[in-house]
Short mmCIF file of C-alpha atoms in Angstrom, two decimals:
data_model
loop_
_atom_site.label_atom_id
_atom_site.label_comp_id
_atom_site.label_asym_id
_atom_site.label_seq_id
_atom_site.Cartn_x
_atom_site.Cartn_y
_atom_site.Cartn_z
CA GLU A 1 23.33 -1.14 5.59
CA GLN A 2 25.70 -2.30 2.87
CA GLY A 3 25.67 1.04 1.18
CA ARG A 4 23.60 -0.57 -1.39
CA HIS A 5 19.51 0.45 -2.25
CA VAL A 6 17.29 -2.58 -2.09
CA VAL A 7 13.79 -3.70 -2.79
CA VAL A 8 12.20 -6.53 -1.10
CA LEU A 9 8.79 -7.62 -2.97
CA LEU A 10 6.65 -9.52 -0.17
CA ASP A 11 3.17 -11.53 -1.30
CA SER A 12 1.85 -11.23 0.92
CA ILE A 13 2.08 -10.38 4.47
CA THR A 14 -1.05 -11.71 5.27
CA ARG A 15 -0.16 -15.08 4.35
CA MET A 16 3.13 -14.74 6.35
CA GLY A 17 0.99 -13.44 9.46
CA ARG A 18 -1.08 -17.15 8.67
CA ALA A 19 2.04 -18.81 8.55
CA PHE A 20 3.97 -17.73 11.73
CA ASN A 21 0.33 -17.94 13.43
CA ASN A 22 0.45 -21.87 12.86
CA SER A 23 4.32 -21.54 13.64
CA ARG A 24 3.85 -23.45 17.63
CA LYS A 25 7.53 -21.21 17.97
CA HIS A 26 6.07 -18.21 16.96
CA ALA A 27 2.67 -18.43 18.24
CA ASN A 28 2.76 -19.88 21.63
CA SER A 29 2.37 -16.87 24.33
CA GLY A 30 -0.94 -18.64 25.46
CA ARG A 31 -3.59 -15.64 25.02
CA THR A 32 -5.72 -16.07 21.56
CA MET A 33 -7.11 -12.75 20.30
CA SER A 34 -10.22 -12.44 18.01
CA GLY A 35 -9.90 -13.87 14.42
CA GLY A 36 -8.02 -16.52 16.38
CA LEU A 37 -4.21 -15.03 15.81
CA ASP A 38 -1.92 -15.89 18.97
CA SER A 39 -0.79 -12.81 20.02
CA LYS A 40 2.91 -12.47 19.22
CA ALA A 41 1.90 -14.57 16.26
CA LEU A 42 2.71 -11.05 14.41
CA GLU A 43 6.17 -9.75 16.57
CA ILE A 44 8.61 -10.98 13.67
CA PRO A 45 6.31 -9.96 10.62
CA ARG A 46 5.89 -6.87 12.56
CA GLN A 47 10.05 -6.16 12.82
CA ILE A 48 9.97 -7.29 9.19
CA PHE A 49 8.22 -4.48 7.52
CA GLY A 50 9.28 -2.73 10.09
CA SER A 51 13.36 -2.82 8.84
CA ALA A 52 12.83 -0.60 5.96
CA ARG A 53 13.19 2.21 9.08
CA ASN A 54 16.25 0.35 10.13
CA THR A 55 18.88 1.49 7.60
CA GLU A 56 22.43 3.03 8.30
CA GLU A 57 24.12 6.43 6.55
CA ALA A 58 23.56 5.15 2.93
CA GLY A 59 21.64 2.46 1.19
CA SER A 60 18.82 2.27 1.72
CA LEU A 61 16.06 -0.93 2.10
CA THR A 62 12.39 -0.68 0.69
CA ILE A 63 9.36 -3.23 1.31
CA ILE A 64 6.66 -3.47 -1.07
CA ALA A 65 3.70 -5.77 0.74
CA THR A 66 0.37 -7.01 -0.80
CA CYS A 67 -2.06 -7.80 2.39
CA LEU A 68 -5.28 -9.21 1.48
CA VAL A 69 -8.42 -7.57 2.31
CA ASP A 70 -12.60 -8.93 1.91
CA THR A 71 -11.30 -12.44 2.93
CA GLY A 72 -14.20 -12.69 5.08
CA SER A 73 -11.76 -13.94 7.82
CA GLN A 74 -11.38 -12.43 11.16
CA ALA A 75 -7.52 -12.83 11.31
CA ASP A 76 -7.05 -11.53 7.76
CA GLN A 77 -9.02 -8.09 8.64
CA ILE A 78 -7.12 -8.29 12.50
CA ILE A 79 -3.82 -8.75 10.41
CA PHE A 80 -4.87 -5.93 7.98
CA GLU A 81 -5.79 -3.08 10.53
CA GLU A 82 -2.23 -4.31 12.25
CA PHE A 83 0.00 -3.20 9.10
CA LYS A 84 -2.40 -0.36 7.64
CA GLY A 85 -1.23 2.90 8.05
CA SER A 86 2.34 1.99 9.17
CA GLY A 87 3.56 1.73 5.25
CA ASN A 88 4.45 4.93 3.38
CA MET A 89 1.14 4.70 0.52
CA GLU A 90 -1.65 2.07 -0.03
CA LEU A 91 -1.93 1.32 -3.29
CA ILE A 92 -5.96 -0.15 -3.31
CA LEU A 93 -7.01 -2.72 -6.04
CA ASP A 94 -10.62 -2.45 -6.85
CA ARG A 95 -12.10 -6.20 -7.98
CA LYS A 96 -14.71 -4.16 -10.17
CA ILE A 97 -12.91 -2.25 -12.12
CA ALA A 98 -10.21 -4.86 -12.80
CA GLU A 99 -13.74 -6.72 -14.01
CA ARG A 100 -13.78 -3.99 -16.30
CA ARG A 101 -10.70 -4.58 -17.96
CA LEU A 102 -9.30 -1.34 -16.96
CA PHE A 103 -5.70 -1.40 -15.46
CA PRO A 104 -4.20 -0.31 -13.43
CA ALA A 105 -7.51 -0.74 -11.69
CA ILE A 106 -6.30 1.37 -8.81
CA ASN A 107 -9.32 2.90 -6.21
CA LEU A 108 -8.71 6.06 -6.07
CA ALA A 109 -10.18 7.41 -3.41
CA GLU A 110 -8.74 4.32 -1.39
CA SER A 111 -5.12 5.03 -2.91
CA GLY A 112 -2.48 7.67 -1.49
CA THR A 113 0.81 8.29 -0.63
CA ARG A 114 2.03 10.40 3.10
CA LYS A 115 3.19 13.29 3.01
CA GLU A 116 3.09 13.87 -0.75
CA HIS A 117 3.91 16.86 0.12
CA LEU A 118 7.05 16.47 0.37
CA LEU A 119 7.64 15.05 -2.63
CA MET A 120 6.48 17.65 -5.29
CA THR A 121 6.49 20.95 -5.44
CA GLU A 122 3.22 23.10 -3.75
CA ALA A 123 2.27 23.90 -7.90
CA GLU A 124 2.43 19.96 -8.51
CA LEU A 125 0.73 19.25 -5.19
CA LYS A 126 -1.68 22.10 -6.24
CA THR A 127 -2.44 20.60 -9.27
CA MET A 128 -2.71 17.18 -7.64
CA THR A 129 -5.34 17.55 -5.25
CA ALA A 130 -7.71 19.36 -8.27
CA LEU A 131 -6.99 16.74 -10.40
CA ARG A 132 -7.98 14.38 -7.20
CA ARG A 133 -10.84 16.09 -6.18
CA ARG A 134 -12.43 16.23 -9.86
CA LEU A 135 -11.91 12.80 -10.36
CA LEU A 136 -13.19 11.45 -6.87
CA THR A 137 -16.49 13.30 -7.74
CA MET A 138 -16.93 10.29 -10.59
CA PRO A 139 -17.63 6.71 -9.93
CA PRO A 140 -14.40 4.90 -10.10
CA ALA A 141 -14.37 2.93 -12.52
CA MET A 142 -14.31 6.47 -14.72
CA GLN A 143 -11.80 7.90 -12.43
CA VAL A 144 -9.16 4.99 -14.20
CA GLU A 145 -10.71 6.32 -17.35
CA GLN A 146 -10.43 9.88 -17.14
CA LEU A 147 -6.84 9.26 -15.35
CA LEU A 148 -5.53 7.56 -18.45
CA ALA A 149 -7.06 9.32 -20.84
CA ALA A 150 -5.36 11.96 -19.32
CA MET A 151 -1.55 10.67 -19.33
CA LYS A 152 -2.60 9.84 -22.93
CA ARG A 153 -2.89 13.10 -23.48
CA PHE A 154 0.52 14.07 -21.71
CA PRO A 155 3.96 12.69 -22.39
CA THR A 156 5.53 13.36 -19.23
CA ASN A 157 3.71 13.63 -15.67
CA ALA A 158 5.61 17.05 -15.09
CA ALA A 159 3.24 17.82 -18.31
CA LEU A 160 0.32 16.27 -16.84
CA VAL A 161 0.90 18.54 -13.33
CA GLY A 162 1.52 21.70 -15.32
CA SER A 163 4.79 21.83 -14.27
CA ASN A 164 6.91 22.22 -17.15
#
């Protein structure tokens, strides 16, 4: 709000939700949801995560947060569901791809940016859509291998998507 651009890295929003759930000051509604979460436990984490949208004219606040999934905890799943879809993009990492030592171990099928059409030209979007569709016909690890190979062949993103 003071005209500066700020990036906050939050690792993890799941652990923050757990901490607020364990706090008697912040989890005191007396109503427990499934998974053992107090109904008020996520109020402050929601406000923090949502503050990225509450900026004045100049400057910006970007929040990049991690969220634990597939932990077996119902509370963690509820926290994930609470924040899923409230960001501008989701980047899903895949343990099986990482185990093959392919980095970044991104699950391309589950990752994406909302309103990506606002970030690129129509021609770039068309090319990216075609590339994505072709990659998604392959197993996840092969998708990453093919994308990395394509990135090595082209010196810039513009060259990769044919916009230069």
